[in-house]
Short mmCIF file of C-alpha atoms and ligand atoms in Angstrom, two decimals:
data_model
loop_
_atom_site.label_atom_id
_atom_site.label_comp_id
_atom_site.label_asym_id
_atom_site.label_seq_id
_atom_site.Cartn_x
_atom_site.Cartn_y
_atom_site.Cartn_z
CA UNK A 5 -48.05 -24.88 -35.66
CA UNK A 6 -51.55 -23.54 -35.28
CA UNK A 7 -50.65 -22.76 -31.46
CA UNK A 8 -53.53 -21.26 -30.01
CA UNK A 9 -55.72 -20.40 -32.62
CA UNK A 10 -59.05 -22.40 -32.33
CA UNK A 11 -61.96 -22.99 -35.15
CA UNK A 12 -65.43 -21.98 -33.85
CA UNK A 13 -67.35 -22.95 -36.81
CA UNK A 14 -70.46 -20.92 -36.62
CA UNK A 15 -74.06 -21.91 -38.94
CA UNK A 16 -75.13 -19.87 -41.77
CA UNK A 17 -78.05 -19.60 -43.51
CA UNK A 18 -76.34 -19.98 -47.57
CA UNK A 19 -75.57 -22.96 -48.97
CA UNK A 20 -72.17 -23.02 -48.16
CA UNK A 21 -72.57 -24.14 -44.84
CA UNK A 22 -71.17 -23.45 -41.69
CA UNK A 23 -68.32 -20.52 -41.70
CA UNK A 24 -64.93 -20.96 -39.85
CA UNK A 25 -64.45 -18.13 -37.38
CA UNK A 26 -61.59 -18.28 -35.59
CA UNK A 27 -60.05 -17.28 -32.02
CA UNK A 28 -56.58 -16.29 -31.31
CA UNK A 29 -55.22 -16.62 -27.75
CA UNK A 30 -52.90 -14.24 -27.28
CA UNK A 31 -52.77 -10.93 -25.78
CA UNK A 32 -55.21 -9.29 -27.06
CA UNK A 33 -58.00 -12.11 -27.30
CA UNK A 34 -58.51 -11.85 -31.03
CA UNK A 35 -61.58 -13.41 -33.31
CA UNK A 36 -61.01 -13.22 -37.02
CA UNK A 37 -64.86 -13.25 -38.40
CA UNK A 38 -67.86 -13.20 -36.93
CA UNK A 39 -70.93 -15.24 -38.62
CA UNK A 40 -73.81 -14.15 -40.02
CA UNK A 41 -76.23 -11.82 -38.29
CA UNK A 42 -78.24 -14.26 -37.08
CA UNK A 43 -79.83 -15.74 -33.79
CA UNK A 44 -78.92 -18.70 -33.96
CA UNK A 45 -74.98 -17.97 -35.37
CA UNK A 46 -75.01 -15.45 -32.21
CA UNK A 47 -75.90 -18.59 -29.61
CA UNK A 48 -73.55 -21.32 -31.31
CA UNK A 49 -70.74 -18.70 -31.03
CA UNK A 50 -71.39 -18.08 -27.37
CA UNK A 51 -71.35 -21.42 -26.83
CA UNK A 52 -67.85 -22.12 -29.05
CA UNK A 53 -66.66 -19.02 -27.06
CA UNK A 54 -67.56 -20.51 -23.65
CA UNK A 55 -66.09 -24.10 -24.84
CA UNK A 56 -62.72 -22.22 -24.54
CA UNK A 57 -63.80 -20.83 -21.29
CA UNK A 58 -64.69 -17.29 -22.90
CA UNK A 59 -67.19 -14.79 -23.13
CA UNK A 60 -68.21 -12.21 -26.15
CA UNK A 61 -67.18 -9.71 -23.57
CA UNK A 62 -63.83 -10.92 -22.82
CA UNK A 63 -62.93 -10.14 -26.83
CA UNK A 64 -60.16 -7.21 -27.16
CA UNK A 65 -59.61 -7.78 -31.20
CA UNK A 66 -62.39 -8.62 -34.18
CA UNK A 67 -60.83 -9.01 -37.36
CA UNK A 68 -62.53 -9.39 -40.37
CA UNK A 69 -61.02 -11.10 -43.46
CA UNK A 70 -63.42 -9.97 -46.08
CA UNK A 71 -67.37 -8.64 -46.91
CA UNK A 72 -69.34 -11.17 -47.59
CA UNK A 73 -72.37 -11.81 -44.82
CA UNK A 74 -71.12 -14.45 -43.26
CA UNK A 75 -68.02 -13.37 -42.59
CA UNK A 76 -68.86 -9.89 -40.66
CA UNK A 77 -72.48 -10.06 -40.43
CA UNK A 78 -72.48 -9.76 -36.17
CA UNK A 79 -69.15 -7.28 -36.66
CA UNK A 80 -71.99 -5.04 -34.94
CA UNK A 81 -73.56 -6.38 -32.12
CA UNK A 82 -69.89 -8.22 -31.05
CA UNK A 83 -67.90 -4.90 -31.26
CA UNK A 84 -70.78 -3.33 -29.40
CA UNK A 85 -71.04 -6.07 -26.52
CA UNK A 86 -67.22 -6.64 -26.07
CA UNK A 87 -65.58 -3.00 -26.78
CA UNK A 88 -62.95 -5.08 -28.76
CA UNK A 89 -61.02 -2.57 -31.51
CA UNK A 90 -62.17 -3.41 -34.93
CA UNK A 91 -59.52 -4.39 -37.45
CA UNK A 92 -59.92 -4.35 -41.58
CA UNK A 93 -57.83 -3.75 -44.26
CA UNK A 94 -58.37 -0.04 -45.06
CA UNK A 95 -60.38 -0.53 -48.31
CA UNK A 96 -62.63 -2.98 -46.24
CA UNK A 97 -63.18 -0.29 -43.77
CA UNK A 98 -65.90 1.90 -45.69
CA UNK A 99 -67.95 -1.09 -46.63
CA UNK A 100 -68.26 -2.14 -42.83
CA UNK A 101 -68.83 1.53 -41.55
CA UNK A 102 -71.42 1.57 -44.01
CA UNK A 103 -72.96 -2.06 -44.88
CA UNK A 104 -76.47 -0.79 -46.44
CA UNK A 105 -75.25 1.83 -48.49
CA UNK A 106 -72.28 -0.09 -50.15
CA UNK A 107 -74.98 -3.40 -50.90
CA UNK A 108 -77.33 -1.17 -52.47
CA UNK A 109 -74.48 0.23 -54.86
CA UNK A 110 -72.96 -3.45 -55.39
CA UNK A 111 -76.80 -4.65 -56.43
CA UNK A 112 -76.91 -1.74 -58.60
CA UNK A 113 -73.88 -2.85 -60.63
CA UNK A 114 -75.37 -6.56 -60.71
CA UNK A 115 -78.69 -5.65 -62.02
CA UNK A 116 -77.08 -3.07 -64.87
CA UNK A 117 -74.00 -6.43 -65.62
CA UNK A 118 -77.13 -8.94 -65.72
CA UNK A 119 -79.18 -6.64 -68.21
CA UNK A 120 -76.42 -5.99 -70.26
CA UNK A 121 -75.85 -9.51 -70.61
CA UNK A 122 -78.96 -10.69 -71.71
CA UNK A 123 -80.91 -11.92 -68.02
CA UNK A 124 -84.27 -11.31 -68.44
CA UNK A 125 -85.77 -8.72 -66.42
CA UNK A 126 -88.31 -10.82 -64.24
CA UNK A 127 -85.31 -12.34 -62.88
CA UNK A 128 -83.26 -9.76 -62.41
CA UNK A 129 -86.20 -7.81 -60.23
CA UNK A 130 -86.77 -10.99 -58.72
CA UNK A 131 -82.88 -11.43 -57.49
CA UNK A 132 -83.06 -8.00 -56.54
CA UNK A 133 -85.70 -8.55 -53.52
CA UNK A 134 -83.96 -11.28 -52.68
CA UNK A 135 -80.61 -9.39 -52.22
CA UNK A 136 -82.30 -6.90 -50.22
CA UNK A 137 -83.61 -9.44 -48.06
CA UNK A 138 -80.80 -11.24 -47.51
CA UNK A 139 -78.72 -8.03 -46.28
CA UNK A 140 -80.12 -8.52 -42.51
CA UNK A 141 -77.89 -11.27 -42.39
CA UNK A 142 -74.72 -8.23 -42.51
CA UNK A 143 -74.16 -5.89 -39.94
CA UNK A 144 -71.79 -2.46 -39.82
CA UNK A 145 -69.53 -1.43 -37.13
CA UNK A 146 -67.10 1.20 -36.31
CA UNK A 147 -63.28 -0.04 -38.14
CA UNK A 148 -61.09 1.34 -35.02
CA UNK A 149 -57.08 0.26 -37.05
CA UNK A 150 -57.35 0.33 -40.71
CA UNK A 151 -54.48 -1.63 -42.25
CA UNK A 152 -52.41 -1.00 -45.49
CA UNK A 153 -51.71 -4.10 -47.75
CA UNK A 154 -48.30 -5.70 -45.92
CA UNK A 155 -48.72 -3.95 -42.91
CA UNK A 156 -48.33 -5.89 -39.61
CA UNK A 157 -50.70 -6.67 -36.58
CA UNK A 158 -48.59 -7.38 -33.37
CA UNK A 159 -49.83 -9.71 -30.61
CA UNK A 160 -47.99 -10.64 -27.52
CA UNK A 161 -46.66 -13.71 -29.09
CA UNK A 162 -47.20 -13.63 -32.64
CA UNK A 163 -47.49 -10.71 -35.78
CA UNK A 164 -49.62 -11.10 -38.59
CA UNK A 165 -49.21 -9.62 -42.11
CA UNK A 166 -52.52 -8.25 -44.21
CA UNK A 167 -52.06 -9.41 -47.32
CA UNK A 168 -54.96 -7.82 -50.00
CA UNK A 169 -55.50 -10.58 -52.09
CA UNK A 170 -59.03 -9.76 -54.29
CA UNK A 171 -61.09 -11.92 -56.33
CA UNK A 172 -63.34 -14.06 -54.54
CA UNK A 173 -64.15 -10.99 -53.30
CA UNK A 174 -63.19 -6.90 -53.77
CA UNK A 175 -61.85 -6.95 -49.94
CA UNK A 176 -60.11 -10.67 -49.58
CA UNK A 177 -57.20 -10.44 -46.71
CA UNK A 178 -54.97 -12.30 -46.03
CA UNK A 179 -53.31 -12.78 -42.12
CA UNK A 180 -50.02 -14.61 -42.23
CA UNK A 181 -48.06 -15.46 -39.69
CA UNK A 182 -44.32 -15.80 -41.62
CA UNK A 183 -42.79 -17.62 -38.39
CA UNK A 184 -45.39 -20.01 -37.69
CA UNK A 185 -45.91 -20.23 -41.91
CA UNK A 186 -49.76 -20.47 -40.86
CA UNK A 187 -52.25 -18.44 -43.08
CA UNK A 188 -55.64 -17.12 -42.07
CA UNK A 189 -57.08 -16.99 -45.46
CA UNK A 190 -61.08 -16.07 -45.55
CA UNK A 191 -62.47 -17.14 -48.68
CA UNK A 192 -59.16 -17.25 -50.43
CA UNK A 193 -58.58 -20.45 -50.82
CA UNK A 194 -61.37 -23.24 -49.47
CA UNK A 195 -60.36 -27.42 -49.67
CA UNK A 196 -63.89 -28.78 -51.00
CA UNK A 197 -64.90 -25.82 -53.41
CA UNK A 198 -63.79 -23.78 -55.34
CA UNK A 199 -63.98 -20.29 -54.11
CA UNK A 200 -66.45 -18.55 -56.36
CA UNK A 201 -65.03 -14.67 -58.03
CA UNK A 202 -68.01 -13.21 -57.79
CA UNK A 203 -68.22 -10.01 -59.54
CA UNK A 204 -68.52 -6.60 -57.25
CA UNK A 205 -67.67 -3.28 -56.58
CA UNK A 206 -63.77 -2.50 -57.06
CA UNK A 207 -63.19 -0.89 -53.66
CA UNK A 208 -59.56 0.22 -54.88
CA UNK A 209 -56.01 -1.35 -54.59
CA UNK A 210 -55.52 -4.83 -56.14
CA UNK A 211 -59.55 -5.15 -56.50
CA UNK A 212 -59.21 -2.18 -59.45
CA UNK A 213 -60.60 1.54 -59.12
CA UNK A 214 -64.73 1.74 -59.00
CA UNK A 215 -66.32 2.70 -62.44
CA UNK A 216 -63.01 1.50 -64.44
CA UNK A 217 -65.12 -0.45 -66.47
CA UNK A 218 -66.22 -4.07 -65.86
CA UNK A 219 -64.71 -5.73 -62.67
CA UNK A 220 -62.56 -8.88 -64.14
CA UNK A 221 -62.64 -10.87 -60.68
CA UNK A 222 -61.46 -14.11 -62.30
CA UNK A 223 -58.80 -12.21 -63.65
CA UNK A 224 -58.18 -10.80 -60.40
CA UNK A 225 -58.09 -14.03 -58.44
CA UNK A 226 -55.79 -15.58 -60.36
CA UNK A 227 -53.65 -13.18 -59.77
CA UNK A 228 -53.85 -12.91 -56.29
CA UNK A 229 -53.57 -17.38 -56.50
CA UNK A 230 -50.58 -17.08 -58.32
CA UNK A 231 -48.88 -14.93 -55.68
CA UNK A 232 -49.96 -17.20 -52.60
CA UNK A 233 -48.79 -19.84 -54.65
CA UNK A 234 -45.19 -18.76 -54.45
CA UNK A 235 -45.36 -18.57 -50.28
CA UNK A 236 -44.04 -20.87 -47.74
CA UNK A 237 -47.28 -21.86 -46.59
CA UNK A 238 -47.56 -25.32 -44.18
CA UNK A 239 -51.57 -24.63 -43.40
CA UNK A 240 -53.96 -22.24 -44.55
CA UNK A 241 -57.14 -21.84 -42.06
CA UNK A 242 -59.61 -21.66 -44.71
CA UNK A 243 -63.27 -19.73 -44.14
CA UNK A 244 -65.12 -22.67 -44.69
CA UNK A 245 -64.26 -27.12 -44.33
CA UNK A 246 -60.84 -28.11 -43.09
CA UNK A 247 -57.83 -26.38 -42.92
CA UNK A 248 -55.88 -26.74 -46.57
CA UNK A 249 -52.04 -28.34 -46.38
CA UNK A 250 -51.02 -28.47 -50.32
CA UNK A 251 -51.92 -25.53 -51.03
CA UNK A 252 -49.66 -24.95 -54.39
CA UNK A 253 -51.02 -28.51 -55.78
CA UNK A 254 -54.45 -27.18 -54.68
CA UNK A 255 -53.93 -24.00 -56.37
CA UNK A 256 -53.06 -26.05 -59.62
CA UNK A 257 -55.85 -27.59 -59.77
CA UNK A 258 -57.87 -24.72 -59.55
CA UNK A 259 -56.34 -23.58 -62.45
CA UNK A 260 -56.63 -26.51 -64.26
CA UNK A 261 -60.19 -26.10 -63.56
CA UNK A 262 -60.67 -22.90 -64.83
CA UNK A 263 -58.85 -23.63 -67.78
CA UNK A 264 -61.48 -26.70 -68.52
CA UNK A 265 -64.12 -23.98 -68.50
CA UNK A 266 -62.89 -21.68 -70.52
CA UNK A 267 -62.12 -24.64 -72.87
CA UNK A 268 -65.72 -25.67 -72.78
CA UNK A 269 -67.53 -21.98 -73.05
CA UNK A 270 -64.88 -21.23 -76.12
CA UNK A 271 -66.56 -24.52 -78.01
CA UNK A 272 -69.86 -22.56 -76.99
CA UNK A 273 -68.83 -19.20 -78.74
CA UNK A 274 -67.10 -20.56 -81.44
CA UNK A 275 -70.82 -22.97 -82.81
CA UNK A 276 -72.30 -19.20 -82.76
CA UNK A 277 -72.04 -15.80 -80.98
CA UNK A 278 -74.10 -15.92 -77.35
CA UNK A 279 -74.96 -14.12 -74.46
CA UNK A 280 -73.16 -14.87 -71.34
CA UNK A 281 -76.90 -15.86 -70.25
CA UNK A 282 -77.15 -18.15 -72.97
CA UNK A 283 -73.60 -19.28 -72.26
CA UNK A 284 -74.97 -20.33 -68.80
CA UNK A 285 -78.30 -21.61 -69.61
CA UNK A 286 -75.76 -24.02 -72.17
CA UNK A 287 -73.50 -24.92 -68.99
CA UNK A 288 -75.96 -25.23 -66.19
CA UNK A 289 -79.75 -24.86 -67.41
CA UNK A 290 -82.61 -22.98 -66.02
CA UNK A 291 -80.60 -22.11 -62.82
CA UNK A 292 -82.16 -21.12 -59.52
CA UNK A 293 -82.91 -17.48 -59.62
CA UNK A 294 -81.17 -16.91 -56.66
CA UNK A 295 -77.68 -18.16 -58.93
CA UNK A 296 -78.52 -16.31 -61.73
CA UNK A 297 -76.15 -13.63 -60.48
CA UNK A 298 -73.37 -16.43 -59.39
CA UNK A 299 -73.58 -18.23 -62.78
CA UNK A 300 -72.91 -15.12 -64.97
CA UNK A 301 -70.19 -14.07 -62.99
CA UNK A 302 -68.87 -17.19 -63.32
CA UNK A 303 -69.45 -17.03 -67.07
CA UNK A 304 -67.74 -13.22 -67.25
CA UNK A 305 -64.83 -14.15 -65.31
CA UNK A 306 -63.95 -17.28 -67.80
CA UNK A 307 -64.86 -14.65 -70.77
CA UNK A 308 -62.24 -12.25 -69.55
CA UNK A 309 -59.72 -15.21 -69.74
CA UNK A 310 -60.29 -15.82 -73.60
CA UNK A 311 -60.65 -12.35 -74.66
CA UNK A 312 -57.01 -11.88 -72.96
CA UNK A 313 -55.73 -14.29 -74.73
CA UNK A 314 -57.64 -13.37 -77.98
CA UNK A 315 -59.51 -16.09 -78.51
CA UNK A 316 -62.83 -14.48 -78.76
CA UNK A 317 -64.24 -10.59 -78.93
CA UNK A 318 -67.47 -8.90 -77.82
CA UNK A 319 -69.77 -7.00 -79.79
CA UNK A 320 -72.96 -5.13 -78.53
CA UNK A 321 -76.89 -4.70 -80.03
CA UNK A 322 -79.73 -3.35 -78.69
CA UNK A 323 -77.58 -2.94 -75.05
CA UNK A 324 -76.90 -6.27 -74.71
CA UNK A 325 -73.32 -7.76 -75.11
CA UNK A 326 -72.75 -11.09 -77.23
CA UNK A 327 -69.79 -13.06 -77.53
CA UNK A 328 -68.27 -14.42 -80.64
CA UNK A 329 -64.62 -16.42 -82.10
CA UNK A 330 -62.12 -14.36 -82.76
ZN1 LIG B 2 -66.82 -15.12 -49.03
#
């Protein structure tokens, strides 16, 4: 089913653990992700490489299924080393060209979202240092084929489709393989967790045009769930933990999930109108600063459920956005 495709999974720095890159033999000698920019990421994937009697040089394809760190963070030195042609979907392709440029924007719309919605600014200048300092772990390469959403990528013995399918991120693609019914799905859909929408930059497309008001990236992923719900999936290779089989009943019960918290933060709003910091501190406490930014989009994208379905409105003093019943 999975015919030559091997997991390398490769160590991160982020609580998430180790990422699932992923090696496709088959003419050309593909790897879809890369790892974080990191040392010891760049040794273990050597080493996974070698396991399967490869080096980085022998690599003729990168792929990348979406922006986060550790996903493309050695896109650089790996496209560099090997020559391999770089692949992204074509609304990816600006944010690898230019990694730096497109982080500072994306911190820029967190810190403006968290002010707005009452973070205190100590935190928010404290988050922001520790975004910069976290963007070594990225890297930026050259993006040699740009693909459309649906277009195909032909191998010797396989073809995969790019399937734009934004929320957990602006950029999520998909890679299926319609004969084999076996998905290469990033972040899209991860077994143990759920895959966090974390509100960023609309890069176009399905993720929404930028400066179209705020992103909804809940909103977003559940659209793009509902569509990979309807396909004749038998794996999906997830980015992270093991490869997901059920992946319509696991799609339910992300939903039922997300209803649950929407349930809970409407009982919030409707005892008295609160900030979606408030909202947060209510759900989760005095949070880590470094998931101050996490737990509001988390809060937002639950928001944008009940104000779609009327069940609560948002008013504004002062610059800062409360929420209140409907
Ligand atoms: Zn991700």
């Amino acid at each position: 089913m999975t015919d030559g495709i091997h997991c390398l999974p490769i160590p991160t720095p982020f609580a998430v653990g180790r990422v699932n890159c992923y090696l496709i033999e088959d003419d050309p000698l593909t790897l879809v992700d890369t790892g974080p920019n990191s040392g010891k990421a760049l040794d273990e994937l050597e080493q996974a490489l070698r396991a399967h009697g490869r080096r980085i040089e022998d690599l003729q394809r990168i792929v990348v299924t979406h922006q986060h760190l550790d996903h493309m963070g050695l896109l650089g030195i790996l496209a560099r080393r090997s020559g391999a042609e770089v692949v992204a979907l074509d609304l990816l392709a600006p944010v690898l060209e230019e990694f730096g440029a497109y982080a500072e924007r994306d911190d820029e719309l967190a810190e403006a979202l968290m002010l707005r919605h009452g973070i205190p600014r100590d935190v928010v200048t404290a988050l922001r240092a520790v975004s910069r300092s976290f963007r070594g772990w990225g890297g930026s390469a050259p993006v040699d084929r740009r693909l459309a959403d649906g277009e195909e990528l032909a191998f010797a013995g396989r073809t995969l489709q790019a399937l734009h399918r934004p929320g957990h991120s602006p950029s999520d693609t998909l890679f299926w393989d319609a004969e084999r019914r076996v998905l290469i799905g990033g972040d899209h859909l991860i077994g143990h967790i759920s895959s966090n929408p974390l509100i960023s930059r609309p890069l176009g497309g399905r993720s929404g045009e930028p400066g179209d008001g705020r992103p909804r990236a809940l909103v977003t992923y559940m659209r793009s769930l509902r569509e990979t719900r309807e396909m004749p999936i038998d794996v999906v290779l997830a980015g992270h933990g093991e490869p997901v089989t059920a992946h319509a009943k696991l799609i339910d019960e992300r939903f039922a999930l997300h209803e649950r918290r929407a349930a809970k933060i409407a009982g919030l709003i409707a005892e008295r109108p609160l900030t979606a910091y408030e909202i947060a501190q209510a759900l989760w406490g005095n949070v880590a600063v470094t998931q101050a930014y996490l737990t509001l989009s988390e809060v937002l994208g639950h928001v944008d459920l009940l104000i779609e379905r009327g069940e609560i409105r948002e008013s504004e003093a002062g610059g800062v956005i409360r929420y209140e019943a409907a």
